[in-house]
Each structure stands twice: as C-alpha cells, then as structure tokens.
mmCIF file of C-alpha atoms (C1' of nucleotides) in Angstrom:
data_model
loop_
_atom_site.group_PDB
_atom_site.id
_atom_site.type_symbol
_atom_site.label_atom_id
_atom_site.label_comp_id
_atom_site.label_asym_id
_atom_site.label_seq_id
_atom_site.Cartn_x
_atom_site.Cartn_y
_atom_site.Cartn_z
ATOM 1 C CA MET A 23 30.435 -14.231 4.489
ATOM 2 C CA ALA A 24 29.749 -17.080 2.182
ATOM 3 C CA ILE A 25 27.455 -20.060 2.238
ATOM 4 C CA VAL A 26 29.396 -23.281 2.472
ATOM 5 C CA ASP A 27 28.442 -26.875 1.866
ATOM 6 C CA GLY A 28 28.688 -28.604 5.182
ATOM 7 C CA PRO A 29 26.886 -29.807 8.280
ATOM 8 C CA VAL A 30 25.102 -26.498 8.887
ATOM 9 C CA PRO A 31 22.027 -26.142 6.596
ATOM 10 C CA LYS A 32 22.310 -23.389 4.041
ATOM 11 C CA PHE A 33 19.060 -21.733 5.114
ATOM 12 C CA SER A 34 20.457 -21.564 8.623
ATOM 13 C CA GLN A 35 23.702 -20.044 7.438
ATOM 14 C CA LEU A 36 21.821 -17.424 5.456
ATOM 15 C CA ALA A 37 19.595 -16.607 8.411
ATOM 16 C CA ASP A 38 22.738 -16.090 10.492
ATOM 17 C CA ILE A 39 24.216 -13.773 7.873
ATOM 18 C CA LEU A 40 21.069 -11.668 7.537
ATOM 19 C CA ARG A 41 20.613 -11.529 11.286
ATOM 20 C CA ALA A 42 24.146 -10.210 11.628
ATOM 21 C CA ARG A 43 23.506 -7.568 8.957
ATOM 22 C CA ILE A 44 20.463 -6.440 10.904
ATOM 23 C CA THR A 45 21.820 -6.475 14.434
ATOM 24 C CA SER A 46 25.034 -4.803 13.309
ATOM 25 C CA GLY A 47 23.034 -1.835 12.074
ATOM 26 C CA GLU A 48 23.935 -2.319 8.429
ATOM 27 C CA LEU A 49 20.212 -2.788 7.828
ATOM 28 C CA PRO A 50 18.358 -0.378 10.137
ATOM 29 C CA THR A 51 14.730 -0.622 11.166
ATOM 30 C CA GLY A 52 12.354 0.055 8.316
ATOM 31 C CA THR A 53 14.800 -0.590 5.532
ATOM 32 C CA PRO A 54 13.995 -3.290 3.017
ATOM 33 C CA ILE A 55 16.081 -6.400 2.956
ATOM 34 C CA PRO A 56 17.156 -7.554 -0.521
ATOM 35 C CA SER A 57 14.427 -9.254 -2.535
ATOM 36 C CA GLU A 58 14.291 -13.023 -2.676
ATOM 37 C CA TYR A 59 15.552 -12.835 -6.255
ATOM 38 C CA ASP A 60 18.510 -10.633 -5.277
ATOM 39 C CA LEU A 61 19.381 -12.962 -2.417
ATOM 40 C CA GLU A 62 19.261 -15.902 -4.823
ATOM 41 C CA GLN A 63 21.786 -14.162 -7.046
ATOM 42 C CA GLU A 64 23.962 -12.917 -4.218
ATOM 43 C CA TYR A 65 24.261 -16.230 -2.385
ATOM 44 C CA GLY A 66 23.659 -18.709 -5.197
ATOM 45 C CA LEU A 67 20.754 -20.392 -3.431
ATOM 46 C CA ALA A 68 17.360 -21.627 -4.562
ATOM 47 C CA ARG A 69 14.348 -19.508 -3.755
ATOM 48 C CA GLY A 70 12.935 -22.076 -1.357
ATOM 49 C CA THR A 71 16.123 -21.909 0.663
ATOM 50 C CA ILE A 72 15.993 -18.110 0.725
ATOM 51 C CA ARG A 73 12.397 -18.182 1.902
ATOM 52 C CA LYS A 74 13.211 -20.657 4.621
ATOM 53 C CA ALA A 75 15.922 -18.357 5.953
ATOM 54 C CA ILE A 76 13.601 -15.356 5.828
ATOM 55 C CA GLY A 77 10.971 -17.412 7.611
ATOM 56 C CA VAL A 78 13.398 -17.952 10.459
ATOM 57 C CA LEU A 79 13.949 -14.214 10.883
ATOM 58 C CA ARG A 80 10.226 -13.527 10.592
ATOM 59 C CA GLU A 81 9.679 -16.057 13.350
ATOM 60 C CA GLU A 82 12.193 -14.112 15.429
ATOM 61 C CA LYS A 83 10.250 -10.904 14.716
ATOM 62 C CA LEU A 84 13.346 -9.375 13.176
ATOM 63 C CA ILE A 85 11.599 -8.690 9.873
ATOM 64 C CA VAL A 86 8.118 -8.264 8.475
ATOM 65 C CA THR A 87 7.065 -9.288 4.970
ATOM 66 C CA VAL A 88 4.473 -7.650 2.718
ATOM 67 C CA HIS A 89 3.041 -9.508 -0.261
ATOM 68 C CA GLY A 90 4.012 -7.808 -3.516
ATOM 69 C CA LYS A 91 6.403 -5.405 -1.829
ATOM 70 C CA GLY A 92 9.152 -7.071 0.154
ATOM 71 C CA SER A 93 10.538 -7.717 3.606
ATOM 72 C CA TYR A 94 11.544 -4.965 5.979
ATOM 73 C CA VAL A 95 13.647 -4.791 9.107
ATOM 74 C CA ALA A 96 11.287 -4.670 12.094
ATOM 75 C CA MET B 100 2.011 -27.095 -31.341
ATOM 76 C CA ALA B 101 0.869 -27.589 -27.832
ATOM 77 C CA ILE B 102 2.508 -27.484 -24.435
ATOM 78 C CA VAL B 103 2.593 -30.900 -22.855
ATOM 79 C CA ASP B 104 3.234 -32.040 -19.332
ATOM 80 C CA GLY B 105 6.459 -34.003 -19.410
ATOM 81 C CA PRO B 106 10.188 -33.945 -18.834
ATOM 82 C CA VAL B 107 10.736 -30.816 -20.947
ATOM 83 C CA PRO B 108 9.880 -27.690 -18.917
ATOM 84 C CA LYS B 109 6.892 -25.739 -20.200
ATOM 85 C CA PHE B 110 8.840 -22.472 -20.435
ATOM 86 C CA SER B 111 11.360 -24.277 -22.631
ATOM 87 C CA GLN B 112 8.643 -25.715 -24.853
ATOM 88 C CA LEU B 113 7.104 -22.274 -25.272
ATOM 89 C CA ALA B 114 10.485 -20.755 -26.092
ATOM 90 C CA ASP B 115 10.920 -23.435 -28.768
ATOM 91 C CA ILE B 116 7.483 -22.681 -30.227
ATOM 92 C CA LEU B 117 8.044 -18.935 -30.358
ATOM 93 C CA ARG B 118 11.543 -19.369 -31.759
ATOM 94 C CA ALA B 119 10.106 -21.509 -34.541
ATOM 95 C CA ARG B 120 7.450 -18.894 -35.297
ATOM 96 C CA ILE B 121 10.190 -16.315 -35.604
ATOM 97 C CA THR B 122 12.782 -18.227 -37.605
ATOM 98 C CA SER B 123 10.089 -19.574 -39.940
ATOM 99 C CA GLY B 124 9.207 -16.036 -40.909
ATOM 100 C CA GLU B 125 5.712 -16.154 -39.469
ATOM 101 C CA LEU B 126 6.816 -13.340 -37.161
ATOM 102 C CA PRO B 127 9.118 -11.056 -39.184
ATOM 103 C CA THR B 128 11.588 -8.573 -37.768
ATOM 104 C CA GLY B 129 9.894 -5.647 -36.080
ATOM 105 C CA THR B 130 6.567 -7.320 -35.528
ATOM 106 C CA PRO B 131 5.224 -7.552 -31.995
ATOM 107 C CA ILE B 132 5.096 -10.810 -30.115
ATOM 108 C CA PRO B 133 1.671 -11.506 -28.600
ATOM 109 C CA SER B 134 1.307 -9.875 -25.210
ATOM 110 C CA GLU B 135 2.013 -11.884 -22.097
ATOM 111 C CA TYR B 136 -1.722 -11.952 -21.418
ATOM 112 C CA ASP B 137 -2.488 -13.248 -24.908
ATOM 113 C CA LEU B 138 0.153 -15.948 -24.591
ATOM 114 C CA GLU B 139 -1.319 -16.959 -21.248
ATOM 115 C CA GLN B 140 -4.704 -17.453 -22.901
ATOM 116 C CA GLU B 141 -3.329 -19.122 -26.003
ATOM 117 C CA TYR B 142 -1.151 -21.663 -24.243
ATOM 118 C CA GLY B 143 -2.844 -21.943 -20.876
ATOM 119 C CA LEU B 144 0.273 -21.029 -18.918
ATOM 120 C CA ALA B 145 0.938 -18.809 -15.930
ATOM 121 C CA ARG B 146 2.447 -15.404 -16.527
ATOM 122 C CA GLY B 147 5.678 -16.332 -14.824
ATOM 123 C CA THR B 148 6.126 -19.221 -17.213
ATOM 124 C CA ILE B 149 5.448 -16.927 -20.195
ATOM 125 C CA ARG B 150 7.979 -14.412 -18.953
ATOM 126 C CA LYS B 151 10.595 -17.098 -18.451
ATOM 127 C CA ALA B 152 10.183 -18.252 -22.059
ATOM 128 C CA ILE B 153 10.398 -14.679 -23.331
ATOM 129 C CA GLY B 154 13.503 -14.209 -21.227
ATOM 130 C CA VAL B 155 15.140 -17.103 -23.026
ATOM 131 C CA LEU B 156 14.508 -15.536 -26.426
ATOM 132 C CA ARG B 157 15.641 -12.134 -25.190
ATOM 133 C CA GLU B 158 18.849 -13.774 -24.043
ATOM 134 C CA GLU B 159 19.233 -15.175 -27.538
ATOM 135 C CA LYS B 160 18.736 -11.669 -28.962
ATOM 136 C CA LEU B 161 15.754 -12.900 -30.963
ATOM 137 C CA ILE B 162 13.435 -10.344 -29.397
ATOM 138 C CA VAL B 163 13.580 -7.027 -27.612
ATOM 139 C CA THR B 164 11.162 -5.936 -24.910
ATOM 140 C CA VAL B 165 9.934 -2.424 -24.120
ATOM 141 C CA HIS B 166 8.350 -1.666 -20.742
ATOM 142 C CA GLY B 167 4.722 -0.670 -21.177
ATOM 143 C CA LYS B 168 4.669 -1.623 -24.854
ATOM 144 C CA GLY B 169 5.585 -5.212 -25.582
ATOM 145 C CA SER B 170 8.173 -7.494 -27.142
ATOM 146 C CA TYR B 171 9.252 -7.294 -30.777
ATOM 147 C CA VAL B 172 11.114 -9.593 -33.125
ATOM 148 C CA ALA B 173 14.710 -8.372 -33.351
ATOM 149 C "C1'" DG C 42 -4.104 17.559 -17.779
ATOM 150 C "C1'" DT C 43 -6.485 13.772 -16.028
ATOM 151 C "C1'" DA C 44 -8.346 9.398 -16.007
ATOM 152 C "C1'" DC C 45 -8.273 4.929 -17.743
ATOM 153 C "C1'" DA C 46 -6.854 0.633 -20.040
ATOM 154 C "C1'" DT C 47 -3.034 -2.062 -21.579
ATOM 155 C "C1'" DT C 48 1.415 -3.987 -20.968
ATOM 156 C "C1'" DT C 49 5.682 -5.073 -18.907
ATOM 157 C "C1'" DG C 50 8.469 -5.092 -14.344
ATOM 158 C "C1'" DT C 51 8.996 -6.671 -9.552
ATOM 159 C "C1'" DT C 52 7.923 -9.105 -5.460
ATOM 160 C "C1'" DC C 53 5.961 -12.412 -2.284
ATOM 161 C "C1'" DG C 54 2.715 -16.837 -1.508
ATOM 162 C "C1'" DT C 55 2.052 -21.677 -2.398
ATOM 163 C "C1'" DA C 56 2.549 -26.319 -4.220
ATOM 164 C "C1'" DT C 57 4.779 -30.272 -6.544
ATOM 165 C "C1'" DG C 58 8.482 -33.265 -8.150
ATOM 166 C "C1'" DT C 59 13.277 -34.792 -7.944
ATOM 167 C "C1'" DA C 60 17.580 -35.684 -5.815
ATOM 168 C "C1'" DT C 61 20.620 -36.173 -1.938
ATOM 169 C "C1'" DA C 62 22.401 -36.869 2.721
ATOM 170 C "C1'" DG D 122 11.915 -41.991 6.918
ATOM 171 C "C1'" DT D 123 13.219 -37.103 7.532
ATOM 172 C "C1'" DA D 124 15.324 -32.908 6.383
ATOM 173 C "C1'" DT D 125 17.611 -30.223 3.062
ATOM 174 C "C1'" DA D 126 17.963 -28.200 -1.477
ATOM 175 C "C1'" DC D 127 16.936 -27.316 -6.245
ATOM 176 C "C1'" DA D 128 13.803 -26.526 -10.251
ATOM 177 C "C1'" DT D 129 9.436 -25.823 -12.024
ATOM 178 C "C1'" DA D 130 4.836 -23.866 -12.101
ATOM 179 C "C1'" DC D 131 0.697 -21.396 -10.779
ATOM 180 C "C1'" DG D 132 -1.312 -17.416 -8.181
ATOM 181 C "C1'" DA D 133 -1.550 -12.825 -6.320
ATOM 182 C "C1'" DA D 134 -0.334 -8.028 -5.263
ATOM 183 C "C1'" DC D 135 2.000 -3.927 -6.228
ATOM 184 C "C1'" DA D 136 4.536 -0.796 -9.376
ATOM 185 C "C1'" DA D 137 5.930 1.691 -13.614
ATOM 186 C "C1'" DA D 138 5.672 2.860 -18.564
ATOM 187 C "C1'" DT D 139 2.836 3.664 -22.526
ATOM 188 C "C1'" DG D 140 -0.969 5.274 -25.197
ATOM 189 C "C1'" DT D 141 -5.582 7.013 -25.663
ATOM 190 C "C1'" DA D 142 -9.905 9.263 -24.733
#
DNA sequence: GTACATTTGTTCGTATGTATA
DNA sequence: GTATACATACGAACAAATGTA
C-alpha cells in the first residue's frame, strides 16, 4: 500500500493501512506498532499526519499509546 | 553569537555556530563538544533542537557521537 | 559488584506558523 | 472559513551506555 495524493486525506489512508495490518493479524494484540518516526520514514508523511492517523485508531480502541514508550495493538 | 527568532530555523543557526567554532580551530579535532545539557543552558534551546543541530554536523562528518559519552570533533 | 550521576538514544505530548485545497 | 499537511520547537517520559565512587 502507498499513500497517494488525492481526495482521501493522507491521515485517513494511513489509518486504513494500519487498521488492515492489525485486523489481518500481521500486528497481533500486544505488539508495538512502528514508532511515529518510523512511520514518517516508511510513508513519507509529517509527524502531525502520523499522529492524526494513530489518533483515529486510538479512538476506535484498536491501539493504546504510552508516553515515552510507544503504541501497542489493543 | 546568539540564536534569534526569525526565518532561519534555530537548529540551523546552532549548527552554523558550532560549525564555525570547529572550523575556526576553537574546537580542535578530538575535543568534546559541550554536552546536550550544556548547550541547552548556553543557548536556551530545547534538547530536541540541540540534537537536530548536532545531527546536521554529524551528517557533515564534522563530529562523531558516542552513546553515553558525548560528541567529539572529527 | 552495586549504586549513582552523567550523557546520549528513543518515543510520545503539545503548540505554533505557513501553505494549500 | 475549514480542513489538511508540513516544518519547527518546546516538554516529558523512558531507555541504554558510560564512568565513578
């Protein structure tokens, strides 16, 4: 998957990608999702955009985030 | 030299200052750069900004950094 | 060998300014 | 005007390496 420039916001596209990686089982419960920095590098997005996508998944209770540590699949 | 609030990013200004201190000979090869904490105090910047400036000089091969020790003029 | 202080490494939290659609 | 996106900057917490007492 790749983030494309188009009508769908990038943060939304990233949320979709991460959600798929979680629900598919690629990222099982308890495992850490890539750090914000790693996601920046991997998808070529700004940190604010990454955080917005993560916020979506946190809102959906799919992940939990711990300050200074990272985000984990719920 | 002082860091000013303006169009030039602070991390870039600090990188310029440190580069000048190195190339002028004030900080000869092998000598340690002030610690991140000391640079914070001296220039009134956040640690992240300090680290970004140091990263620039490391990229330029002007300094090398050792975990737990410090950064040294290359 | 342990405990502690110092220093760099990593990560998330928040805010501001700029530009664009 | 609103939402999106990027860059910058400060703050905070946690972690690892180093050296010393």
